[in-house]
PDB file of C-alpha atoms and ligand atoms in Angstrom:
ATOM      1  CA  UNK A   3     -19.449 115.047 -98.353  1.00  0.00           C
ATOM      2  CA  UNK A   4     -22.154 117.695 -98.455  1.00  0.00           C
ATOM      3  CA  UNK A   5     -20.622 119.821 -95.724  1.00  0.00           C
ATOM      4  CA  UNK A   6     -21.196 123.541 -96.037  1.00  0.00           C
ATOM      5  CA  UNK A   7     -18.776 125.761 -94.247  1.00  0.00           C
ATOM      6  CA  UNK A   8     -21.606 128.082 -93.255  1.00  0.00           C
ATOM      7  CA  UNK A   9     -23.381 125.311 -91.347  1.00  0.00           C
ATOM      8  CA  UNK A  10     -23.420 125.878 -87.581  1.00  0.00           C
ATOM      9  CA  UNK A  11     -21.772 123.231 -85.422  1.00  0.00           C
ATOM     10  CA  UNK A  12     -24.211 120.570 -84.238  1.00  0.00           C
ATOM     11  CA  UNK A  13     -21.779 119.414 -81.579  1.00  0.00           C
ATOM     12  CA  UNK A  14     -18.971 121.369 -79.958  1.00  0.00           C
ATOM     13  CA  UNK A  15     -16.721 120.316 -77.110  1.00  0.00           C
ATOM     14  CA  UNK A  16     -14.229 122.660 -75.507  1.00  0.00           C
ATOM     15  CA  UNK A  17     -11.343 122.106 -73.121  1.00  0.00           C
ATOM     16  CA  UNK A  18     -12.447 118.593 -72.184  1.00  0.00           C
ATOM     17  CA  UNK A  19     -10.299 116.712 -69.685  1.00  0.00           C
ATOM     18  CA  UNK A  20     -10.646 113.344 -67.986  1.00  0.00           C
ATOM     19  CA  UNK A  21      -8.208 111.447 -65.787  1.00  0.00           C
ATOM     20  CA  UNK A  22      -8.404 107.867 -64.577  1.00  0.00           C
ATOM     21  CA  UNK A  23      -6.308 107.815 -61.422  1.00  0.00           C
ATOM     22  CA  UNK A  24      -2.957 109.223 -62.513  1.00  0.00           C
ATOM     23  CA  UNK A  25      -3.622 108.712 -66.212  1.00  0.00           C
ATOM     24  CA  UNK A  26      -4.782 111.766 -68.147  1.00  0.00           C
ATOM     25  CA  UNK A  27      -6.798 110.022 -70.853  1.00  0.00           C
ATOM     26  CA  UNK A  28      -8.153 113.282 -72.359  1.00  0.00           C
ATOM     27  CA  UNK A  29      -6.385 116.620 -71.958  1.00  0.00           C
ATOM     28  CA  UNK A  30      -7.942 119.937 -72.992  1.00  0.00           C
ATOM     29  CA  UNK A  31      -9.441 118.351 -76.076  1.00  0.00           C
ATOM     30  CA  UNK A  32     -11.781 120.134 -78.422  1.00  0.00           C
ATOM     31  CA  UNK A  33     -13.857 118.930 -81.336  1.00  0.00           C
ATOM     32  CA  UNK A  34     -16.631 120.140 -83.585  1.00  0.00           C
ATOM     33  CA  UNK A  35     -19.149 118.370 -85.787  1.00  0.00           C
ATOM     34  CA  UNK A  36     -20.902 120.488 -88.384  1.00  0.00           C
ATOM     35  CA  UNK A  37     -24.561 119.868 -89.051  1.00  0.00           C
ATOM     36  CA  UNK A  38     -24.946 117.624 -92.074  1.00  0.00           C
ATOM     37  CA  UNK A  39     -21.361 116.361 -92.031  1.00  0.00           C
ATOM     38  CA  UNK A  40     -19.650 113.020 -91.730  1.00  0.00           C
ATOM     39  CA  UNK A  41     -16.748 113.848 -89.438  1.00  0.00           C
ATOM     40  CA  UNK A  42     -13.895 111.512 -88.485  1.00  0.00           C
ATOM     41  CA  UNK A  43     -12.000 111.019 -85.231  1.00  0.00           C
ATOM     42  CA  UNK A  44      -8.739 109.124 -85.520  1.00  0.00           C
ATOM     43  CA  UNK A  45      -5.600 108.512 -83.500  1.00  0.00           C
ATOM     44  CA  UNK A  46      -3.345 105.689 -82.362  1.00  0.00           C
ATOM     45  CA  UNK A  47      -4.525 103.042 -79.881  1.00  0.00           C
ATOM     46  CA  UNK A  48      -5.054 104.536 -76.445  1.00  0.00           C
ATOM     47  CA  UNK A  49      -5.205 108.109 -77.815  1.00  0.00           C
ATOM     48  CA  UNK A  50      -8.415 108.789 -75.869  1.00  0.00           C
ATOM     49  CA  UNK A  51     -10.962 108.538 -78.709  1.00  0.00           C
ATOM     50  CA  UNK A  52     -13.446 106.284 -76.907  1.00  0.00           C
ATOM     51  CA  UNK A  53     -13.021 108.304 -73.722  1.00  0.00           C
ATOM     52  CA  UNK A  54     -13.844 111.441 -75.727  1.00  0.00           C
ATOM     53  CA  UNK A  55     -16.991 109.699 -77.057  1.00  0.00           C
ATOM     54  CA  UNK A  56     -17.933 108.781 -73.487  1.00  0.00           C
ATOM     55  CA  UNK A  57     -17.576 112.448 -72.538  1.00  0.00           C
ATOM     56  CA  UNK A  58     -19.554 113.657 -75.583  1.00  0.00           C
ATOM     57  CA  UNK A  59     -22.453 111.389 -74.636  1.00  0.00           C
ATOM     58  CA  UNK A  60     -22.133 111.854 -70.852  1.00  0.00           C
ATOM     59  CA  UNK A  61     -21.445 108.167 -70.205  1.00  0.00           C
ATOM     60  CA  UNK A  62     -18.648 109.560 -68.078  1.00  0.00           C
ATOM     61  CA  UNK A  63     -18.423 113.047 -66.586  1.00  0.00           C
ATOM     62  CA  UNK A  64     -15.511 115.296 -67.546  1.00  0.00           C
ATOM     63  CA  UNK A  65     -13.130 116.700 -64.935  1.00  0.00           C
ATOM     64  CA  UNK A  66     -13.266 119.944 -66.920  1.00  0.00           C
ATOM     65  CA  UNK A  67     -14.730 121.324 -70.104  1.00  0.00           C
ATOM     66  CA  UNK A  68     -18.117 121.491 -71.729  1.00  0.00           C
ATOM     67  CA  UNK A  69     -20.085 119.845 -74.501  1.00  0.00           C
ATOM     68  CA  UNK A  70     -22.783 121.689 -76.445  1.00  0.00           C
ATOM     69  CA  UNK A  71     -25.174 119.664 -78.569  1.00  0.00           C
ATOM     70  CA  UNK A  72     -27.661 121.450 -80.802  1.00  0.00           C
ATOM     71  CA  UNK A  73     -27.188 124.688 -78.901  1.00  0.00           C
ATOM     72  CA  UNK A  74     -27.562 123.213 -75.398  1.00  0.00           C
ATOM     73  CA  UNK A  75     -25.014 122.125 -72.798  1.00  0.00           C
ATOM     74  CA  UNK A  76     -25.367 118.372 -72.223  1.00  0.00           C
ATOM     75  CA  UNK A  77     -23.934 118.204 -68.699  1.00  0.00           C
ATOM     76  CA  UNK A  78     -27.358 118.232 -66.957  1.00  0.00           C
ATOM     77  CA  UNK A  79     -28.642 115.389 -69.137  1.00  0.00           C
ATOM     78  CA  UNK A  80     -28.360 111.598 -68.799  1.00  0.00           C
ATOM     79  CA  UNK A  81     -27.173 109.590 -71.840  1.00  0.00           C
ATOM     80  CA  UNK A  82     -30.798 108.549 -72.385  1.00  0.00           C
ATOM     81  CA  UNK A  83     -31.970 112.169 -72.364  1.00  0.00           C
ATOM     82  CA  UNK A  84     -29.153 113.100 -74.748  1.00  0.00           C
ATOM     83  CA  UNK A  85     -30.340 110.326 -77.082  1.00  0.00           C
ATOM     84  CA  UNK A  86     -33.863 111.737 -76.942  1.00  0.00           C
ATOM     85  CA  UNK A  87     -32.413 115.156 -77.870  1.00  0.00           C
ATOM     86  CA  UNK A  88     -31.020 113.528 -81.009  1.00  0.00           C
ATOM     87  CA  UNK A  89     -27.466 112.431 -80.185  1.00  0.00           C
ATOM     88  CA  UNK A  90     -26.944 108.659 -80.038  1.00  0.00           C
ATOM     89  CA  UNK A  91     -23.804 106.568 -79.917  1.00  0.00           C
ATOM     90  CA  UNK A  92     -22.680 103.029 -80.575  1.00  0.00           C
ATOM     91  CA  UNK A  93     -19.950 101.122 -78.763  1.00  0.00           C
ATOM     92  CA  UNK A  94     -16.531  99.826 -79.822  1.00  0.00           C
ATOM     93  CA  UNK A  95     -17.724  96.335 -78.848  1.00  0.00           C
ATOM     94  CA  UNK A  96     -21.340  96.278 -80.024  1.00  0.00           C
ATOM     95  CA  UNK A  97     -23.744  96.166 -77.093  1.00  0.00           C
ATOM     96  CA  UNK A  98     -26.688  94.121 -78.255  1.00  0.00           C
ATOM     97  CA  UNK A  99     -28.786  91.991 -75.943  1.00  0.00           C
ATOM     98  CA  UNK A 100     -28.032  88.449 -77.092  1.00  0.00           C
ATOM     99  CA  UNK A 101     -31.050  86.817 -75.468  1.00  0.00           C
ATOM    100  CA  UNK A 102     -33.525  89.188 -77.064  1.00  0.00           C
ATOM    101  CA  UNK A 103     -34.523  88.986 -80.696  1.00  0.00           C
ATOM    102  CA  UNK A 104     -33.154  91.437 -83.234  1.00  0.00           C
ATOM    103  CA  UNK A 105     -36.570  93.130 -83.356  1.00  0.00           C
ATOM    104  CA  UNK A 106     -36.769  93.374 -79.557  1.00  0.00           C
ATOM    105  CA  UNK A 107     -33.334  95.000 -79.533  1.00  0.00           C
ATOM    106  CA  UNK A 108     -34.669  97.584 -81.987  1.00  0.00           C
ATOM    107  CA  UNK A 109     -37.777  98.280 -79.907  1.00  0.00           C
ATOM    108  CA  UNK A 110     -35.740  98.812 -76.736  1.00  0.00           C
ATOM    109  CA  UNK A 111     -34.398 102.035 -78.234  1.00  0.00           C
ATOM    110  CA  UNK A 112     -37.870 103.549 -78.209  1.00  0.00           C
ATOM    111  CA  UNK A 113     -38.699 102.625 -74.635  1.00  0.00           C
ATOM    112  CA  UNK A 114     -39.594 105.542 -72.426  1.00  0.00           C
ATOM    113  CA  UNK A 115     -37.699 105.379 -69.184  1.00  0.00           C
ATOM    114  CA  UNK A 116     -39.600 107.991 -67.233  1.00  0.00           C
ATOM    115  CA  UNK A 117     -42.951 109.690 -67.154  1.00  0.00           C
ATOM    116  CA  UNK A 118     -45.098 106.569 -67.309  1.00  0.00           C
ATOM    117  CA  UNK A 119     -47.103 105.402 -64.335  1.00  0.00           C
ATOM    118  CA  UNK A 120     -49.769 102.765 -63.975  1.00  0.00           C
ATOM    119  CA  UNK A 121     -52.729 105.161 -64.317  1.00  0.00           C
ATOM    120  CA  UNK A 122     -51.269 106.813 -67.404  1.00  0.00           C
ATOM    121  CA  UNK A 123     -50.581 103.457 -68.981  1.00  0.00           C
ATOM    122  CA  UNK A 124     -54.136 102.275 -68.189  1.00  0.00           C
ATOM    123  CA  UNK A 125     -55.758 105.451 -69.528  1.00  0.00           C
ATOM    124  CA  UNK A 126     -53.656 105.545 -72.653  1.00  0.00           C
ATOM    125  CA  UNK A 127     -53.782 101.885 -73.612  1.00  0.00           C
ATOM    126  CA  UNK A 128     -55.115 102.531 -77.081  1.00  0.00           C
ATOM    127  CA  UNK A 129     -52.512 105.192 -77.819  1.00  0.00           C
ATOM    128  CA  UNK A 130     -49.735 102.979 -76.455  1.00  0.00           C
ATOM    129  CA  UNK A 131     -50.791 100.030 -78.619  1.00  0.00           C
ATOM    130  CA  UNK A 132     -50.868 102.344 -81.636  1.00  0.00           C
ATOM    131  CA  UNK A 133     -47.365 103.636 -80.816  1.00  0.00           C
ATOM    132  CA  UNK A 134     -46.137 100.060 -80.402  1.00  0.00           C
ATOM    133  CA  UNK A 135     -47.504  99.108 -83.810  1.00  0.00           C
ATOM    134  CA  UNK A 136     -45.848 102.154 -85.378  1.00  0.00           C
ATOM    135  CA  UNK A 137     -42.531 101.426 -83.664  1.00  0.00           C
ATOM    136  CA  UNK A 138     -42.640  97.821 -84.810  1.00  0.00           C
ATOM    137  CA  UNK A 139     -43.351  98.850 -88.406  1.00  0.00           C
ATOM    138  CA  UNK A 140     -40.535 101.393 -88.268  1.00  0.00           C
ATOM    139  CA  UNK A 141     -38.132  98.828 -86.774  1.00  0.00           C
ATOM    140  CA  UNK A 142     -38.958  96.313 -89.513  1.00  0.00           C
ATOM    141  CA  UNK A 143     -38.500  99.013 -92.170  1.00  0.00           C
ATOM    142  CA  UNK A 144     -35.065  99.939 -90.850  1.00  0.00           C
ATOM    143  CA  UNK A 145     -34.057  96.263 -90.542  1.00  0.00           C
ATOM    144  CA  UNK A 146     -35.201  95.756 -94.123  1.00  0.00           C
ATOM    145  CA  UNK A 147     -33.093  98.710 -95.279  1.00  0.00           C
ATOM    146  CA  UNK A 148     -29.936  97.246 -93.693  1.00  0.00           C
ATOM    147  CA  UNK A 149     -30.623  93.690 -94.881  1.00  0.00           C
ATOM    148  CA  UNK A 150     -31.438  92.286 -91.439  1.00  0.00           C
ATOM    149  CA  UNK A 151     -35.188  91.811 -91.911  1.00  0.00           C
ATOM    150  CA  UNK A 152     -34.825  88.045 -92.320  1.00  0.00           C
ATOM    151  CA  UNK A 153     -33.165  87.952 -88.890  1.00  0.00           C
ATOM    152  CA  UNK A 154     -35.825  90.023 -87.102  1.00  0.00           C
ATOM    153  CA  UNK A 155     -37.084  87.106 -85.009  1.00  0.00           C
ATOM    154  CA  UNK A 156     -33.681  85.470 -84.435  1.00  0.00           C
ATOM    155  CA  UNK A 157     -31.805  86.016 -81.198  1.00  0.00           C
ATOM    156  CA  UNK A 158     -29.327  88.876 -81.530  1.00  0.00           C
ATOM    157  CA  UNK A 159     -26.741  86.472 -80.066  1.00  0.00           C
ATOM    158  CA  UNK A 160     -26.902  84.475 -83.301  1.00  0.00           C
ATOM    159  CA  UNK A 161     -25.681  87.423 -85.407  1.00  0.00           C
ATOM    160  CA  UNK A 162     -22.101  87.739 -86.668  1.00  0.00           C
ATOM    161  CA  UNK A 163     -19.905  90.510 -85.244  1.00  0.00           C
ATOM    162  CA  UNK A 164     -20.529  92.656 -88.316  1.00  0.00           C
ATOM    163  CA  UNK A 165     -24.273  92.124 -88.169  1.00  0.00           C
ATOM    164  CA  UNK A 166     -24.262  93.133 -84.489  1.00  0.00           C
ATOM    165  CA  UNK A 167     -22.548  96.392 -85.438  1.00  0.00           C
ATOM    166  CA  UNK A 168     -25.176  96.932 -88.094  1.00  0.00           C
ATOM    167  CA  UNK A 169     -27.946  96.184 -85.578  1.00  0.00           C
ATOM    168  CA  UNK A 170     -26.472  98.747 -83.184  1.00  0.00           C
ATOM    169  CA  UNK A 171     -26.509 101.407 -85.883  1.00  0.00           C
ATOM    170  CA  UNK A 172     -30.011 100.367 -86.969  1.00  0.00           C
ATOM    171  CA  UNK A 173     -31.156 100.644 -83.338  1.00  0.00           C
ATOM    172  CA  UNK A 174     -29.619 104.112 -83.094  1.00  0.00           C
ATOM    173  CA  UNK A 175     -31.822 105.164 -86.030  1.00  0.00           C
ATOM    174  CA  UNK A 176     -35.003 104.257 -84.163  1.00  0.00           C
ATOM    175  CA  UNK A 177     -34.920 107.494 -82.163  1.00  0.00           C
ATOM    176  CA  UNK A 178     -34.684 109.665 -85.305  1.00  0.00           C
ATOM    177  CA  UNK A 179     -31.292 111.090 -84.336  1.00  0.00           C
ATOM    178  CA  UNK A 180     -29.639 114.230 -85.647  1.00  0.00           C
ATOM    179  CA  UNK A 181     -26.167 112.902 -84.864  1.00  0.00           C
ATOM    180  CA  UNK A 182     -24.813 109.367 -84.534  1.00  0.00           C
ATOM    181  CA  UNK A 183     -21.457 108.724 -82.885  1.00  0.00           C
ATOM    182  CA  UNK A 184     -19.964 105.491 -84.235  1.00  0.00           C
ATOM    183  CA  UNK A 185     -17.078 103.862 -82.357  1.00  0.00           C
ATOM    184  CA  UNK A 186     -15.193 101.701 -84.886  1.00  0.00           C
ATOM    185  CA  UNK A 187     -18.098 100.550 -87.074  1.00  0.00           C
ATOM    186  CA  UNK A 188     -15.723  98.582 -89.335  1.00  0.00           C
ATOM    187  CA  UNK A 189     -13.652  96.788 -86.679  1.00  0.00           C
ATOM    188  CA  UNK A 190     -13.929  93.013 -86.968  1.00  0.00           C
ATOM    189  CA  UNK A 191     -16.334  93.329 -89.889  1.00  0.00           C
ATOM    190  CA  UNK A 192     -15.744  91.505 -93.188  1.00  0.00           C
ATOM    191  CA  UNK A 193     -14.884  93.719 -96.193  1.00  0.00           C
ATOM    192  CA  UNK A 194     -18.200  93.147 -97.985  1.00  0.00           C
ATOM    193  CA  UNK A 195     -20.198  94.201 -94.960  1.00  0.00           C
ATOM    194  CA  UNK A 196     -17.849  97.184 -94.380  1.00  0.00           C
ATOM    195  CA  UNK A 197     -18.713  98.365 -97.909  1.00  0.00           C
ATOM    196  CA  UNK A 198     -22.422  98.011 -97.154  1.00  0.00           C
ATOM    197  CA  UNK A 199     -22.145  99.850 -93.828  1.00  0.00           C
ATOM    198  CA  UNK A 200     -20.359 102.721 -95.607  1.00  0.00           C
ATOM    199  CA  UNK A 201     -23.093 102.900 -98.256  1.00  0.00           C
ATOM    200  CA  UNK A 202     -25.754 103.038 -95.533  1.00  0.00           C
ATOM    201  CA  UNK A 203     -23.876 105.818 -93.738  1.00  0.00           C
ATOM    202  CA  UNK A 204     -23.725 107.893 -96.939  1.00  0.00           C
ATOM    203  CA  UNK A 205     -27.410 107.240 -97.507  1.00  0.00           C
ATOM    204  CA  UNK A 206     -28.464 108.241 -93.992  1.00  0.00           C
ATOM    205  CA  UNK A 207     -26.236 111.292 -94.216  1.00  0.00           C
ATOM    206  CA  UNK A 208     -28.030 112.338 -97.416  1.00  0.00           C
ATOM    207  CA  UNK A 209     -31.268 112.064 -95.435  1.00  0.00           C
ATOM    208  CA  UNK A 210     -29.899 114.637 -92.992  1.00  0.00           C
ATOM    209  CA  UNK A 211     -28.209 112.612 -90.247  1.00  0.00           C
ATOM    210  CA  UNK A 212     -24.744 113.790 -89.201  1.00  0.00           C
ATOM    211  CA  UNK A 213     -22.032 111.347 -88.123  1.00  0.00           C
ATOM    212  CA  UNK A 214     -18.930 111.386 -85.983  1.00  0.00           C
ATOM    213  CA  UNK A 215     -16.930 108.237 -86.683  1.00  0.00           C
ATOM    214  CA  UNK A 216     -13.976 106.734 -84.845  1.00  0.00           C
ATOM    215  CA  UNK A 217     -12.186 104.300 -87.090  1.00  0.00           C
ATOM    216  CA  UNK A 218      -8.759 102.734 -87.595  1.00  0.00           C
ATOM    217  CA  UNK A 219      -9.693 101.697 -91.139  1.00  0.00           C
ATOM    218  CA  UNK A 220      -8.266 104.644 -93.092  1.00  0.00           C
ATOM    219  CA  UNK A 221     -10.072 103.723 -96.325  1.00  0.00           C
ATOM    220  CA  UNK A 222     -13.362 104.083 -94.475  1.00  0.00           C
ATOM    221  CA  UNK A 223     -12.371 107.376 -92.831  1.00  0.00           C
ATOM    222  CA  UNK A 224     -10.825 108.955 -95.920  1.00  0.00           C
ATOM    223  CA  UNK A 225     -13.695 107.990 -98.216  1.00  0.00           C
ATOM    224  CA  UNK A 226     -16.541 109.004 -95.889  1.00  0.00           C
ATOM    225  CA  UNK A 227     -15.372 112.046 -93.962  1.00  0.00           C
ATOM    226  CA  UNK A 228     -15.275 115.671 -95.021  1.00  0.00           C
ATOM    227  CA  UNK A 229     -13.342 116.680 -91.913  1.00  0.00           C
ATOM    228  CA  UNK A 230     -11.098 114.662 -89.617  1.00  0.00           C
ATOM    229  CA  UNK A 231      -9.915 115.293 -86.063  1.00  0.00           C
ATOM    230  CA  UNK A 232      -6.757 113.611 -84.828  1.00  0.00           C
ATOM    231  CA  UNK A 233      -6.102 112.818 -81.181  1.00  0.00           C
ATOM    232  CA  UNK A 234      -2.781 111.620 -79.791  1.00  0.00           C
ATOM    233  CA  UNK A 235      -2.028 110.982 -76.137  1.00  0.00           C
ATOM    234  CA  UNK A 236      -5.357 112.482 -75.135  1.00  0.00           C
ATOM    235  CA  UNK A 237      -4.895 115.787 -76.869  1.00  0.00           C
ATOM    236  CA  UNK A 238      -5.599 117.417 -80.261  1.00  0.00           C
ATOM    237  CA  UNK A 239      -2.863 116.775 -82.782  1.00  0.00           C
ATOM    238  CA  UNK A 240      -4.484 118.064 -85.961  1.00  0.00           C
ATOM    239  CA  UNK A 241      -7.712 118.535 -87.843  1.00  0.00           C
ATOM    240  CA  UNK A 242      -8.479 119.083 -91.492  1.00  0.00           C
ATOM    241  CA  UNK A 243      -9.673 117.565 -94.731  1.00  0.00           C
ATOM    242  CA  UNK A 244      -8.707 113.955 -95.549  1.00  0.00           C
ATOM    243  CA  UNK A 245      -6.013 115.283 -97.869  1.00  0.00           C
ATOM    244  CA  UNK A 246      -4.566 117.625 -95.245  1.00  0.00           C
ATOM    245  CA  UNK A 247      -4.518 114.847 -92.659  1.00  0.00           C
ATOM    246  CA  UNK A 248      -2.888 112.349 -95.021  1.00  0.00           C
ATOM    247  CA  UNK A 249      -0.116 114.839 -95.738  1.00  0.00           C
ATOM    248  CA  UNK A 250       0.411 116.009 -92.163  1.00  0.00           C
ATOM    249  CA  UNK A 251       3.867 114.868 -90.948  1.00  0.00           C
ATOM    250  CA  UNK A 252       2.824 115.052 -87.258  1.00  0.00           C
ATOM    251  CA  UNK A 253      -0.014 112.636 -87.936  1.00  0.00           C
ATOM    252  CA  UNK A 254       2.242 110.215 -89.804  1.00  0.00           C
ATOM    253  CA  UNK A 255       4.756 110.338 -86.975  1.00  0.00           C
ATOM    254  CA  UNK A 256       2.094 109.683 -84.320  1.00  0.00           C
ATOM    255  CA  UNK A 257       0.980 106.582 -86.206  1.00  0.00           C
ATOM    256  CA  UNK A 258       4.482 105.314 -86.935  1.00  0.00           C
ATOM    257  CA  UNK A 259       5.340 105.619 -83.256  1.00  0.00           C
ATOM    258  CA  UNK A 260       2.254 103.536 -82.406  1.00  0.00           C
TER     259      UNK A 260
HETATM  260  N1  ATP B  22     -12.424 103.374 -67.372  1.00  0.00           N
HETATM  261  C1  ATP B  22     -11.101 103.492 -67.486  1.00  0.00           C
HETATM  262  N2  ATP B  22     -10.297 103.366 -66.392  1.00  0.00           N
HETATM  263  C2  ATP B  22      -8.967 103.507 -66.498  1.00  0.00           C
HETATM  264  N3  ATP B  22      -8.315 103.813 -67.629  1.00  0.00           N
HETATM  265  C3  ATP B  22      -9.048 103.949 -68.736  1.00  0.00           C
HETATM  266  C4  ATP B  22     -10.468 103.803 -68.728  1.00  0.00           C
HETATM  267  N4  ATP B  22     -10.941 104.030 -69.999  1.00  0.00           N
HETATM  268  C5  ATP B  22      -9.859 104.288 -70.746  1.00  0.00           C
HETATM  269  N5  ATP B  22      -8.720 104.252 -70.005  1.00  0.00           N
HETATM  270  C6  ATP B  22      -7.355 104.527 -70.478  1.00  0.00           C
HETATM  271  O1  ATP B  22      -7.401 105.789 -71.129  1.00  0.00           O
HETATM  272  C7  ATP B  22      -6.572 105.790 -72.298  1.00  0.00           C
HETATM  273  C8  ATP B  22      -7.419 106.148 -73.499  1.00  0.00           C
HETATM  274  O2  ATP B  22      -8.275 105.042 -73.777  1.00  0.00           O
HETATM  275  P1  ATP B  22      -9.377 105.061 -74.906  1.00  0.00           P
HETATM  276  O3  ATP B  22     -10.117 103.776 -74.790  1.00  0.00           O
HETATM  277  O4  ATP B  22     -10.141 106.312 -74.820  1.00  0.00           O
HETATM  278  O5  ATP B  22      -8.452 105.066 -76.212  1.00  0.00           O
HETATM  279  P2  ATP B  22      -8.853 104.882 -77.743  1.00  0.00           P
HETATM  280  O6  ATP B  22      -8.264 106.014 -78.475  1.00  0.00           O
HETATM  281  O7  ATP B  22     -10.302 104.639 -77.867  1.00  0.00           O
HETATM  282  O8  ATP B  22      -8.041 103.556 -78.115  1.00  0.00           O
HETATM  283  P3  ATP B  22      -8.413 102.371 -79.149  1.00  0.00           P
HETATM  284  O9  ATP B  22      -8.114 102.895 -80.525  1.00  0.00           O
HETATM  285  O10 ATP B  22      -7.466 101.277 -78.773  1.00  0.00           O
HETATM  286  O11 ATP B  22      -9.834 102.015 -78.937  1.00  0.00           O
HETATM  287  C9  ATP B  22      -5.942 104.415 -72.352  1.00  0.00           C
HETATM  288  O12 ATP B  22      -4.670 104.484 -71.756  1.00  0.00           O
HETATM  289  C10 ATP B  22      -6.887 103.553 -71.541  1.00  0.00           C
HETATM  290  O13 ATP B  22      -6.213 102.440 -70.986  1.00  0.00           O
HETATM  291 MG1   MG B  23     -11.470 103.101 -78.524  1.00  0.00          MG
END
């Protein structure tokens, strides 16, 4: 897309490793996401892609290696703090709260988890109500932009799988992120909705949001991404432009052996 080679990396991970018991799910992996880019992360089932996402967002701690987001190491931060710094992620199986409404799911993203006590809340009631009104307006705007406004007051549990994925991405936008990590945004989604999700991603990218996308749907990856990283058996296999990746014999072999 609009990647410029001079752009500094927004996210860099070096020498990341993670084992589960005897299984080395990620081995000395590295990855980079340039500011302003839509970057892809592909690899056969079980290659370690989701585990790498979990390490990039500190949902799990690495055995070794480091992750730098926007110039700062993320290891001292919780996933919530990382989100507040501007790096948010979605999950392979969308995690929406079924018994809350779509709008309530959106508003959860803006909830402060620390720094509020009773006195502060009491003293700042007016400001808090104002913030709540602003958040609600913003949530409704974002829902409108993704075509979910009519569902705002429905339970999230009533949404289709594709709509849940869309809600997760919409919720990620609430915190005004710099980078969104998407774990299989097209999986289980009907082709029409996949097309719409891709259009939204391009749109948000043009507004300045960078993306790192895991996806098995090669049409999605090849059409959206300017740069693609390939993992196989927990380790880097290749990286390059869509064309380079499509013509890389090692990549083809890794997939055929899947
Ligand atoms: N919490 C866990 N405990 C034990 N093993 C795990 C755990 N999470 C992942 N694994 C294992 O680590 C390996 C990598 O899994 P991961 O989910 O990262 O792969 P993936 O590339 O995302 O695969 P897929 O494309 O199927 O989603 C797999 O062998 C998986 O079974
Ligand atoms: Mg996965």
